[in-house]
Short mmCIF file of N, CA, C and O in Angstrom, two decimals:
data_model
loop_
_atom_site.label_atom_id
_atom_site.label_comp_id
_atom_site.label_asym_id
_atom_site.label_seq_id
_atom_site.Cartn_x
_atom_site.Cartn_y
_atom_site.Cartn_z
N UNK E 14 -31.72 46.96 -53.75
CA UNK E 14 -31.09 46.18 -54.62
C UNK E 14 -29.62 46.00 -54.63
O UNK E 14 -28.73 47.00 -54.17
N UNK E 15 -28.88 45.04 -54.80
CA UNK E 15 -27.58 44.62 -54.60
C UNK E 15 -27.04 44.66 -55.86
O UNK E 15 -27.52 44.43 -57.01
N UNK E 16 -25.93 45.80 -56.17
CA UNK E 16 -25.40 46.21 -57.39
C UNK E 16 -23.77 45.67 -57.57
O UNK E 16 -23.29 45.98 -56.59
N UNK E 17 -23.35 45.19 -58.90
CA UNK E 17 -22.29 45.23 -59.07
C UNK E 17 -21.68 46.00 -60.37
O UNK E 17 -22.66 45.82 -61.37
N UNK E 18 -20.81 46.78 -60.17
CA UNK E 18 -20.08 47.35 -61.26
C UNK E 18 -18.96 47.10 -61.65
O UNK E 18 -17.81 47.11 -60.80
N UNK E 19 -18.26 46.72 -62.68
CA UNK E 19 -17.28 46.23 -63.18
C UNK E 19 -17.46 46.98 -64.56
O UNK E 19 -17.80 47.30 -65.52
N UNK E 20 -15.92 46.86 -65.36
CA UNK E 20 -15.04 47.42 -66.47
C UNK E 20 -14.58 46.06 -67.25
O UNK E 20 -14.05 45.33 -66.48
N UNK E 21 -14.91 46.01 -68.67
CA UNK E 21 -14.30 44.80 -69.32
C UNK E 21 -13.83 45.69 -70.52
O UNK E 21 -14.58 46.83 -71.28
N UNK E 22 -12.97 45.08 -71.12
CA UNK E 22 -12.47 45.49 -72.59
C UNK E 22 -13.01 45.14 -73.82
O UNK E 22 -13.02 45.33 -74.69
N UNK E 23 -14.26 43.90 -73.55
CA UNK E 23 -14.87 43.90 -74.25
C UNK E 23 -16.32 43.55 -74.07
O UNK E 23 -16.70 43.50 -72.71
N UNK E 24 -17.16 43.48 -75.14
CA UNK E 24 -18.65 43.17 -74.43
C UNK E 24 -18.77 41.84 -73.66
O UNK E 24 -18.09 40.98 -73.90
N UNK E 25 -18.96 41.99 -72.56
CA UNK E 25 -19.36 41.02 -71.46
C UNK E 25 -19.98 39.78 -72.10
O UNK E 25 -21.32 40.25 -72.84
N UNK E 26 -19.60 38.81 -71.90
CA UNK E 26 -20.35 37.25 -72.35
C UNK E 26 -21.67 37.22 -71.47
O UNK E 26 -21.71 37.59 -70.07
N UNK E 27 -22.29 36.18 -71.87
CA UNK E 27 -23.66 35.56 -71.19
C UNK E 27 -22.94 34.86 -69.98
O UNK E 27 -23.56 34.96 -68.52
N UNK E 28 -21.88 34.17 -69.84
CA UNK E 28 -21.52 33.48 -68.80
C UNK E 28 -21.01 34.74 -67.71
O UNK E 28 -21.01 34.27 -66.25
N UNK E 29 -20.14 35.75 -68.05
CA UNK E 29 -19.63 36.83 -67.27
C UNK E 29 -21.26 37.28 -66.75
O UNK E 29 -20.94 37.35 -65.43
N UNK E 30 -21.91 37.66 -67.15
CA UNK E 30 -23.16 38.24 -66.59
C UNK E 30 -23.77 37.13 -65.74
O UNK E 30 -23.91 37.77 -64.80
N UNK E 31 -24.02 36.07 -66.21
CA UNK E 31 -24.86 35.00 -65.07
C UNK E 31 -23.85 34.69 -63.98
O UNK E 31 -24.04 34.49 -63.01
N UNK E 32 -22.79 34.76 -64.29
CA UNK E 32 -21.57 34.90 -62.80
C UNK E 32 -21.79 35.50 -62.23
O UNK E 32 -21.70 35.31 -60.69
N UNK E 33 -21.90 36.75 -62.52
CA UNK E 33 -22.32 37.47 -61.59
C UNK E 33 -23.44 37.92 -60.90
O UNK E 33 -23.89 38.02 -59.63
N UNK E 34 -24.62 37.20 -61.86
CA UNK E 34 -25.84 37.44 -60.93
C UNK E 34 -25.69 35.96 -59.81
O UNK E 34 -26.45 36.43 -58.96
N UNK E 35 -25.14 35.02 -60.11
CA UNK E 35 -25.05 33.80 -59.12
C UNK E 35 -24.49 34.56 -57.79
O UNK E 35 -24.60 34.14 -56.61
N UNK E 36 -23.22 35.30 -58.24
CA UNK E 36 -22.45 35.74 -57.05
C UNK E 36 -23.20 36.69 -56.00
O UNK E 36 -23.36 36.31 -55.07
N UNK E 37 -23.78 37.65 -56.93
CA UNK E 37 -25.14 38.24 -56.10
C UNK E 37 -25.94 37.72 -55.50
O UNK E 37 -26.53 37.60 -54.02
N UNK E 38 -26.62 36.50 -56.03
CA UNK E 38 -27.97 35.82 -55.32
C UNK E 38 -27.03 34.97 -54.10
O UNK E 38 -27.80 35.12 -53.11
N UNK E 39 -25.98 34.47 -54.11
CA UNK E 39 -25.32 33.77 -53.07
C UNK E 39 -25.07 34.72 -51.91
O UNK E 39 -25.36 34.65 -50.69
N UNK E 40 -24.22 35.71 -52.24
CA UNK E 40 -24.25 36.68 -51.25
C UNK E 40 -25.63 37.55 -50.52
O UNK E 40 -25.56 37.50 -49.47
N UNK E 41 -26.36 37.55 -51.39
CA UNK E 41 -27.84 38.22 -50.62
C UNK E 41 -28.51 36.75 -50.02
O UNK E 41 -28.79 37.35 -48.72
N UNK E 42 -28.54 35.78 -50.15
CA UNK E 42 -29.13 34.66 -49.70
C UNK E 42 -28.54 34.38 -48.27
O UNK E 42 -28.87 34.10 -47.46
N UNK E 43 -27.02 34.56 -48.50
CA UNK E 43 -25.87 34.45 -47.35
C UNK E 43 -26.49 35.36 -46.22
O UNK E 43 -26.13 34.78 -44.82
N UNK E 44 -27.25 36.59 -45.85
CA UNK E 44 -27.80 37.25 -45.13
C UNK E 44 -29.10 37.40 -45.03
O UNK E 44 -29.51 38.31 -44.62
N UNK E 45 -29.67 36.22 -45.65
CA UNK E 45 -31.16 35.65 -45.57
C UNK E 45 -32.14 36.97 -46.43
O UNK E 45 -33.22 37.08 -46.30
N UNK E 46 -31.61 37.60 -47.50
CA UNK E 46 -32.18 38.47 -48.35
C UNK E 46 -32.67 37.31 -49.58
O UNK E 46 -32.12 36.56 -50.08
N UNK E 47 -33.90 38.02 -50.10
CA UNK E 47 -34.30 37.06 -51.14
C UNK E 47 -34.58 37.73 -52.38
O UNK E 47 -34.85 38.77 -52.23
N UNK E 48 -34.42 37.32 -53.56
CA UNK E 48 -34.25 37.81 -54.74
C UNK E 48 -35.92 38.09 -55.24
O UNK E 48 -36.95 37.42 -55.16
N UNK E 49 -36.18 39.59 -55.05
CA UNK E 49 -37.76 40.18 -55.62
C UNK E 49 -38.27 40.24 -57.05
O UNK E 49 -39.51 40.25 -57.30
N UNK E 50 -37.35 40.12 -57.99
CA UNK E 50 -37.59 40.35 -59.47
C UNK E 50 -36.54 39.78 -60.22
O UNK E 50 -35.55 39.30 -59.45
N UNK E 51 -36.31 39.90 -61.60
CA UNK E 51 -35.35 39.50 -62.46
C UNK E 51 -34.23 39.93 -62.47
O UNK E 51 -34.25 41.54 -61.95
N UNK E 52 -33.11 39.76 -62.59
CA UNK E 52 -31.75 40.08 -62.55
C UNK E 52 -31.91 41.03 -63.40
O UNK E 52 -32.54 41.39 -64.49
N UNK E 53 -31.14 42.48 -63.16
CA UNK E 53 -31.05 43.72 -63.99
C UNK E 53 -29.64 44.23 -64.61
O UNK E 53 -28.69 43.46 -63.67
N UNK E 54 -29.59 44.57 -66.16
CA UNK E 54 -28.37 44.79 -66.61
C UNK E 54 -28.34 46.15 -67.05
O UNK E 54 -29.56 46.59 -67.76
N UNK E 55 -27.00 46.75 -67.12
CA UNK E 55 -26.88 47.84 -68.10
C UNK E 55 -25.38 47.76 -68.55
O UNK E 55 -24.62 47.69 -67.57
N UNK E 56 -25.46 48.11 -69.54
CA UNK E 56 -23.80 47.91 -70.00
C UNK E 56 -23.65 49.18 -71.15
O UNK E 56 -24.46 49.22 -71.95
N UNK E 57 -22.76 49.85 -70.61
CA UNK E 57 -22.50 50.94 -71.64
C UNK E 57 -20.98 51.12 -71.82
O UNK E 57 -19.85 50.59 -71.17
N UNK E 58 -21.16 51.44 -73.43
CA UNK E 58 -19.42 51.38 -73.92
C UNK E 58 -19.27 52.89 -73.50
O UNK E 58 -19.44 53.84 -74.10
N UNK E 59 -18.00 52.88 -72.69
CA UNK E 59 -17.22 53.88 -72.16
C UNK E 59 -16.25 54.84 -72.87
O UNK E 59 -16.21 55.81 -73.38
N UNK E 60 -15.50 53.96 -74.01
CA UNK E 60 -14.61 54.01 -74.99
C UNK E 60 -14.45 52.98 -75.77
O UNK E 60 -15.34 51.85 -75.77
N UNK E 61 -13.58 52.95 -76.81
CA UNK E 61 -13.70 52.04 -78.01
C UNK E 61 -13.04 50.62 -77.56
O UNK E 61 -13.70 49.88 -77.84
N UNK E 62 -12.49 50.37 -76.24
CA UNK E 62 -12.21 49.25 -75.48
C UNK E 62 -12.51 48.93 -74.14
O UNK E 62 -11.76 48.67 -73.37
N UNK E 63 -13.55 49.77 -73.57
CA UNK E 63 -14.27 49.70 -72.36
C UNK E 63 -15.62 49.51 -72.08
O UNK E 63 -16.16 50.51 -72.62
N UNK E 64 -16.15 49.08 -71.35
CA UNK E 64 -17.41 48.41 -71.08
C UNK E 64 -17.53 48.70 -69.54
O UNK E 64 -17.04 47.97 -69.08
N UNK E 65 -18.85 49.48 -69.19
CA UNK E 65 -19.05 49.44 -67.79
C UNK E 65 -20.42 48.78 -67.74
O UNK E 65 -21.29 48.89 -68.68
N UNK E 66 -20.00 47.79 -66.90
CA UNK E 66 -21.21 46.60 -66.66
C UNK E 66 -21.79 46.86 -65.02
O UNK E 66 -21.02 46.53 -64.40
N UNK E 67 -23.09 47.41 -65.50
CA UNK E 67 -23.82 47.06 -63.98
C UNK E 67 -24.66 45.79 -64.27
O UNK E 67 -25.64 45.80 -64.75
N UNK E 68 -24.65 44.91 -63.04
CA UNK E 68 -25.46 43.86 -62.95
C UNK E 68 -26.03 43.98 -61.14
O UNK E 68 -25.49 44.13 -60.29
N UNK E 69 -27.82 43.62 -61.28
CA UNK E 69 -28.08 44.23 -60.04
C UNK E 69 -29.04 43.10 -59.72
O UNK E 69 -29.70 42.39 -60.43
N UNK E 70 -29.64 43.13 -58.48
CA UNK E 70 -30.46 42.17 -57.88
C UNK E 70 -31.34 42.94 -57.11
O UNK E 70 -31.00 43.04 -55.78
N UNK E 71 -32.71 42.32 -57.58
CA UNK E 71 -33.55 43.13 -56.90
C UNK E 71 -33.87 42.53 -55.49
O UNK E 71 -34.09 40.94 -55.98
N UNK E 72 -33.77 42.89 -54.03
CA UNK E 72 -33.68 42.13 -52.98
C UNK E 72 -34.76 42.52 -52.07
O UNK E 72 -35.02 43.99 -52.19
N UNK E 73 -35.29 41.76 -50.95
CA UNK E 73 -36.12 42.06 -50.39
C UNK E 73 -35.91 43.04 -48.90
O UNK E 73 -36.68 43.55 -48.28
N UNK E 74 -34.65 43.22 -48.74
CA UNK E 74 -34.14 43.78 -47.51
C UNK E 74 -32.98 44.23 -47.53
O UNK E 74 -31.93 43.87 -48.55
N UNK E 75 -32.21 45.31 -46.67
CA UNK E 75 -31.14 45.77 -46.53
C UNK E 75 -29.88 44.68 -46.25
O UNK E 75 -30.15 43.79 -45.20
N UNK E 76 -29.15 44.67 -46.64
CA UNK E 76 -28.01 44.07 -46.35
C UNK E 76 -26.42 44.60 -46.46
O UNK E 76 -26.35 45.40 -46.95
N UNK E 77 -25.74 44.01 -45.84
CA UNK E 77 -24.03 44.37 -45.89
C UNK E 77 -23.59 44.09 -47.22
O UNK E 77 -23.21 42.95 -47.59
N UNK E 78 -23.08 45.21 -48.16
CA UNK E 78 -22.71 44.87 -49.42
C UNK E 78 -21.17 44.12 -49.28
O UNK E 78 -20.39 44.46 -48.24
N UNK E 79 -20.96 43.33 -50.31
CA UNK E 79 -19.16 43.05 -50.42
C UNK E 79 -18.39 43.75 -51.34
O UNK E 79 -19.03 44.90 -51.99
N UNK E 80 -17.14 43.09 -51.63
CA UNK E 80 -16.51 43.52 -52.35
C UNK E 80 -16.86 44.39 -53.93
O UNK E 80 -17.19 43.19 -54.30
N UNK E 81 -16.50 45.37 -54.38
CA UNK E 81 -17.14 45.60 -55.64
C UNK E 81 -18.66 45.74 -55.65
O UNK E 81 -18.96 45.39 -56.88
N UNK E 82 -19.64 45.76 -54.33
CA UNK E 82 -20.94 45.75 -54.83
C UNK E 82 -21.38 47.27 -54.00
O UNK E 82 -20.79 47.65 -52.93
N UNK E 83 -22.60 47.49 -54.29
CA UNK E 83 -23.27 48.59 -53.41
C UNK E 83 -24.66 48.32 -53.40
O UNK E 83 -25.39 47.26 -54.41
N UNK E 84 -25.21 48.97 -52.36
CA UNK E 84 -26.67 48.93 -52.16
C UNK E 84 -27.79 50.24 -53.11
O UNK E 84 -26.88 51.24 -52.50
N UNK E 85 -28.37 49.69 -53.76
CA UNK E 85 -28.92 51.34 -54.50
C UNK E 85 -30.55 50.82 -54.65
O UNK E 85 -31.40 49.83 -54.63
N UNK E 86 -30.94 52.09 -54.32
CA UNK E 86 -32.66 52.16 -54.61
C UNK E 86 -32.95 52.83 -55.57
O UNK E 86 -32.57 53.66 -56.29
N UNK E 87 -34.44 52.20 -56.34
CA UNK E 87 -34.93 52.84 -57.58
C UNK E 87 -36.21 53.51 -56.55
O UNK E 87 -36.92 53.18 -56.13
N UNK E 88 -36.03 54.88 -56.77
CA UNK E 88 -37.28 55.79 -56.21
C UNK E 88 -38.62 54.99 -56.98
O UNK E 88 -38.88 55.07 -58.04
N UNK E 89 -39.45 55.00 -56.04
CA UNK E 89 -40.91 54.71 -56.44
C UNK E 89 -41.46 56.28 -57.45
O UNK E 89 -41.12 57.23 -56.61
N UNK E 90 -42.46 55.80 -58.05
CA UNK E 90 -43.42 57.00 -58.34
C UNK E 90 -42.47 57.49 -59.59
O UNK E 90 -43.24 58.66 -60.00
N UNK E 91 -41.41 57.26 -59.95
CA UNK E 91 -41.03 57.80 -61.17
C UNK E 91 -41.14 57.44 -62.47
O UNK E 91 -42.29 56.52 -62.71
N UNK E 92 -40.84 58.35 -63.56
CA UNK E 92 -41.70 58.16 -64.59
C UNK E 92 -40.60 57.29 -65.59
O UNK E 92 -39.16 57.36 -65.80
N UNK E 93 -41.26 56.34 -66.15
CA UNK E 93 -40.36 55.38 -66.90
C UNK E 93 -40.87 54.77 -68.29
O UNK E 93 -42.15 54.98 -68.36
N UNK E 94 -40.12 54.82 -69.25
CA UNK E 94 -40.70 54.09 -70.82
C UNK E 94 -40.23 52.82 -70.30
O UNK E 94 -38.95 52.49 -70.00
N UNK E 95 -41.02 51.87 -70.61
CA UNK E 95 -41.12 50.54 -70.74
C UNK E 95 -41.44 49.78 -71.82
O UNK E 95 -42.23 50.16 -72.56
N UNK E 96 -40.55 49.03 -72.03
CA UNK E 96 -40.94 48.31 -73.41
C UNK E 96 -40.42 46.74 -73.10
O UNK E 96 -39.51 46.24 -72.21
N UNK E 97 -41.67 46.03 -73.57
CA UNK E 97 -41.14 44.31 -73.40
C UNK E 97 -40.46 43.93 -74.85
O UNK E 97 -41.11 44.38 -76.05
N UNK E 98 -39.31 43.07 -75.07
CA UNK E 98 -38.49 43.11 -76.09
C UNK E 98 -38.53 41.38 -76.39
O UNK E 98 -37.91 41.02 -75.27
N UNK E 99 -38.90 41.01 -77.56
CA UNK E 99 -38.50 39.38 -77.45
C UNK E 99 -37.76 39.47 -78.66
O UNK E 99 -37.61 39.68 -79.78
N UNK E 100 -36.46 38.72 -78.10
CA UNK E 100 -35.14 38.56 -79.37
C UNK E 100 -34.03 38.76 -78.44
O UNK E 100 -33.73 38.70 -77.27
N UNK E 101 -33.07 38.52 -79.32
CA UNK E 101 -31.49 38.66 -78.53
C UNK E 101 -31.33 39.72 -78.48
O UNK E 101 -31.71 41.31 -78.49
N UNK E 102 -29.70 39.98 -78.25
CA UNK E 102 -29.14 41.20 -77.56
C UNK E 102 -29.17 42.44 -78.69
O UNK E 102 -29.53 43.65 -78.62
N UNK E 103 -29.06 41.84 -80.06
CA UNK E 103 -29.18 43.10 -81.29
C UNK E 103 -30.54 43.54 -81.09
O UNK E 103 -30.69 44.89 -81.31
N UNK E 104 -31.45 43.00 -80.92
CA UNK E 104 -33.08 43.56 -80.74
C UNK E 104 -33.27 44.38 -79.53
O UNK E 104 -33.96 45.47 -79.60
N UNK E 105 -32.46 43.80 -78.70
CA UNK E 105 -32.77 44.64 -77.47
C UNK E 105 -31.83 46.06 -77.70
O UNK E 105 -32.19 47.01 -77.14
N UNK E 106 -30.83 45.77 -78.22
CA UNK E 106 -29.95 47.21 -78.45
C UNK E 106 -30.95 48.22 -79.18
O UNK E 106 -31.02 49.41 -79.39
N UNK E 107 -31.57 47.57 -80.43
CA UNK E 107 -32.13 48.37 -81.24
C UNK E 107 -33.62 49.09 -80.50
O UNK E 107 -33.59 50.06 -80.90
N UNK E 108 -33.90 48.35 -79.54
CA UNK E 108 -35.23 48.85 -78.70
C UNK E 108 -34.58 50.22 -77.87
O UNK E 108 -35.38 51.21 -77.90
N UNK E 109 -33.41 49.96 -77.60
CA UNK E 109 -33.18 50.98 -76.73
C UNK E 109 -32.66 52.19 -77.40
O UNK E 109 -33.02 53.41 -77.05
N UNK E 110 -32.37 51.81 -78.48
CA UNK E 110 -32.04 52.91 -79.61
C UNK E 110 -33.14 53.84 -80.00
O UNK E 110 -33.58 54.94 -80.07
N UNK E 111 -34.31 53.04 -80.25
CA UNK E 111 -35.59 53.66 -80.57
C UNK E 111 -35.91 54.28 -79.26
O UNK E 111 -36.71 55.46 -79.36
N UNK E 112 -35.78 54.10 -78.21
CA UNK E 112 -36.31 54.52 -76.87
C UNK E 112 -35.72 55.97 -76.99
O UNK E 112 -36.32 57.31 -76.51
N UNK E 113 -34.22 56.24 -77.05
CA UNK E 113 -33.64 57.08 -77.27
C UNK E 113 -34.00 58.21 -78.18
O UNK E 113 -34.15 59.08 -78.13
N UNK E 114 -34.20 57.45 -79.66
CA UNK E 114 -35.44 58.52 -80.74
C UNK E 114 -36.47 58.89 -80.06
O UNK E 114 -36.93 60.14 -80.29
N UNK E 115 -37.02 58.13 -79.56
CA UNK E 115 -38.43 58.85 -78.88
C UNK E 115 -38.33 59.91 -77.88
O UNK E 115 -38.99 61.22 -77.93
N UNK E 116 -37.14 59.67 -77.26
CA UNK E 116 -36.92 60.90 -76.03
C UNK E 116 -36.53 61.92 -76.79
O UNK E 116 -36.94 63.16 -76.16
N UNK E 117 -35.69 61.92 -77.66
CA UNK E 117 -35.46 63.30 -78.23
C UNK E 117 -36.50 63.66 -78.80
O UNK E 117 -36.42 65.22 -78.98
N UNK E 118 -37.57 62.92 -79.62
CA UNK E 118 -38.40 63.63 -80.53
C UNK E 118 -39.47 64.38 -79.82
O UNK E 118 -39.87 65.21 -79.93
N UNK E 119 -39.43 63.86 -78.26
CA UNK E 119 -40.43 64.49 -77.26
C UNK E 119 -39.52 65.35 -76.10
O UNK E 119 -40.50 65.42 -75.14
N UNK E 120 -38.55 65.42 -76.41
CA UNK E 120 -37.42 66.31 -75.68
C UNK E 120 -37.59 65.69 -74.17
O UNK E 120 -37.97 66.82 -73.46
N UNK E 121 -37.60 64.91 -74.07
CA UNK E 121 -37.36 64.09 -72.82
C UNK E 121 -35.80 63.86 -72.36
O UNK E 121 -34.99 63.60 -73.46
N UNK E 122 -35.67 63.98 -71.02
CA UNK E 122 -34.61 63.76 -70.62
C UNK E 122 -34.39 62.76 -69.72
O UNK E 122 -35.24 62.07 -68.93
N UNK E 123 -32.91 61.70 -69.54
CA UNK E 123 -32.82 60.68 -68.69
C UNK E 123 -32.29 61.09 -67.52
O UNK E 123 -31.26 61.45 -67.49
N UNK E 124 -32.79 60.90 -66.05
CA UNK E 124 -32.02 61.39 -65.14
C UNK E 124 -31.30 60.17 -64.45
O UNK E 124 -30.28 60.42 -63.93
N UNK E 125 -31.23 58.72 -65.24
CA UNK E 125 -30.70 57.91 -64.48
C UNK E 125 -30.40 56.77 -65.91
O UNK E 125 -30.63 56.98 -66.98
N UNK E 126 -29.39 55.82 -65.92
CA UNK E 126 -29.04 55.01 -66.58
C UNK E 126 -30.36 53.93 -66.90
O UNK E 126 -31.12 53.67 -65.93
N UNK E 127 -30.77 53.68 -68.02
CA UNK E 127 -31.55 52.45 -68.31
C UNK E 127 -31.26 51.05 -68.04
O UNK E 127 -29.96 51.17 -67.85
N UNK E 128 -31.90 50.51 -67.99
CA UNK E 128 -31.56 48.68 -67.45
C UNK E 128 -32.44 48.00 -68.16
O UNK E 128 -33.79 48.10 -68.59
N UNK E 129 -31.81 46.68 -68.27
CA UNK E 129 -32.58 45.85 -68.66
C UNK E 129 -32.76 44.76 -67.82
O UNK E 129 -32.36 44.28 -66.68
N UNK E 130 -34.03 44.34 -67.68
CA UNK E 130 -34.60 43.43 -66.79
C UNK E 130 -34.67 41.80 -67.38
O UNK E 130 -35.25 41.68 -68.33
N UNK E 131 -34.12 41.05 -67.20
CA UNK E 131 -33.75 40.17 -67.65
C UNK E 131 -34.83 38.60 -67.68
O UNK E 131 -34.42 38.00 -66.72
N UNK E 132 -35.84 38.98 -68.14
CA UNK E 132 -37.02 37.93 -67.94
C UNK E 132 -36.47 36.52 -68.02
O UNK E 132 -36.91 35.66 -67.24
N UNK E 133 -35.87 36.31 -69.20
CA UNK E 133 -35.45 34.68 -69.66
C UNK E 133 -34.40 34.55 -69.31
O UNK E 133 -33.10 35.37 -69.42
N UNK E 134 -33.91 33.52 -68.66
CA UNK E 134 -32.02 32.84 -68.30
C UNK E 134 -31.89 32.66 -69.66
O UNK E 134 -31.97 31.70 -70.10
N UNK E 135 -30.85 33.35 -70.13
CA UNK E 135 -30.14 33.10 -71.38
C UNK E 135 -29.53 32.29 -71.52
O UNK E 135 -28.65 31.56 -72.77
N UNK E 136 -28.80 31.67 -70.29
CA UNK E 136 -28.07 30.40 -70.25
C UNK E 136 -28.95 29.36 -70.73
O UNK E 136 -28.35 28.35 -71.07
N UNK E 137 -30.04 29.29 -70.17
CA UNK E 137 -30.86 28.21 -69.84
C UNK E 137 -31.54 27.89 -71.63
O UNK E 137 -32.32 26.69 -72.02
N UNK E 138 -32.07 29.12 -72.14
CA UNK E 138 -32.92 29.35 -73.19
C UNK E 138 -31.60 29.84 -74.28
O UNK E 138 -31.49 31.09 -74.27
N UNK E 139 -31.27 28.88 -74.95
CA UNK E 139 -30.39 29.14 -76.41
C UNK E 139 -30.99 29.73 -77.16
O UNK E 139 -30.49 30.56 -78.16
N UNK E 140 -32.26 29.60 -77.57
CA UNK E 140 -33.05 30.36 -78.78
C UNK E 140 -33.19 31.74 -78.54
O UNK E 140 -34.23 31.86 -77.61
N UNK E 141 -32.39 32.83 -79.06
CA UNK E 141 -32.58 34.01 -78.95
C UNK E 141 -33.94 34.58 -79.26
O UNK E 141 -34.48 35.61 -78.46
N UNK E 142 -35.08 33.72 -80.31
CA UNK E 142 -36.19 34.32 -80.72
C UNK E 142 -37.01 34.22 -79.14
O UNK E 142 -37.96 35.05 -79.42
N UNK E 143 -36.63 33.17 -78.47
CA UNK E 143 -37.55 33.36 -77.44
C UNK E 143 -37.33 34.22 -76.16
O UNK E 143 -37.90 33.89 -75.26
N UNK E 144 -36.07 34.87 -76.15
CA UNK E 144 -35.77 35.74 -74.84
C UNK E 144 -36.70 37.06 -75.04
O UNK E 144 -36.93 37.24 -75.81
N UNK E 145 -36.96 37.00 -73.22
CA UNK E 145 -37.98 37.96 -72.90
C UNK E 145 -37.02 39.09 -72.22
O UNK E 145 -36.54 38.48 -71.26
N UNK E 146 -37.12 40.12 -72.69
CA UNK E 146 -36.45 41.28 -71.79
C UNK E 146 -37.33 42.60 -71.55
O UNK E 146 -37.93 43.14 -72.54
N UNK E 147 -37.40 43.02 -70.34
CA UNK E 147 -37.93 44.22 -70.18
C UNK E 147 -37.05 45.32 -70.04
O UNK E 147 -36.09 45.32 -69.47
N UNK E 148 -37.21 46.40 -70.61
CA UNK E 148 -36.29 47.70 -70.88
C UNK E 148 -36.98 48.81 -69.99
O UNK E 148 -38.28 48.93 -70.01
N UNK E 149 -36.32 49.20 -69.21
CA UNK E 149 -36.90 50.41 -68.45
C UNK E 149 -36.18 51.55 -68.62
O UNK E 149 -34.65 51.65 -68.61
N UNK E 150 -36.27 53.04 -68.94
CA UNK E 150 -35.78 53.94 -69.00
C UNK E 150 -36.47 55.24 -68.44
O UNK E 150 -37.63 55.61 -68.67
N UNK E 151 -35.78 55.49 -67.34
CA UNK E 151 -36.18 56.79 -66.41
C UNK E 151 -36.05 58.21 -67.57
O UNK E 151 -35.34 58.36 -68.08
N UNK E 152 -37.24 58.60 -67.33
CA UNK E 152 -37.36 59.88 -67.80
C UNK E 152 -37.91 61.13 -66.99
O UNK E 152 -38.57 60.97 -66.06
N UNK E 153 -37.79 62.26 -67.74
CA UNK E 153 -38.24 63.53 -66.69
C UNK E 153 -38.81 64.68 -68.20
O UNK E 153 -38.46 64.18 -69.31
#
């Protein structure tokens, strides 16, 4: 998967996220790689005025990464909490919070960051009640 990691002083807009997705798609396509699944996103607030934003594009082959990108692999066979969420970003954030509570209640830990799979193109579908997001939370 081709990954872009950046920091922003405010929560990134949909335009910023999808501009990054488009850049990743163009770079992957220029090297003959095809997108194999929906774009992936993780936004983590690192302090009061900083957000770490990771946008990833699952692709079908290894390519040469470009500036501010890297190639990462998700190990197969790992344990994941998975949820399908319908609604806007507040609904997704609430689902992530509920997953953290579940993990705490069941004494589970996460060896890696959770990510959102952006099933619905949020720029094309303006009605947030129709957005579908798959959340994946790695657990041990």
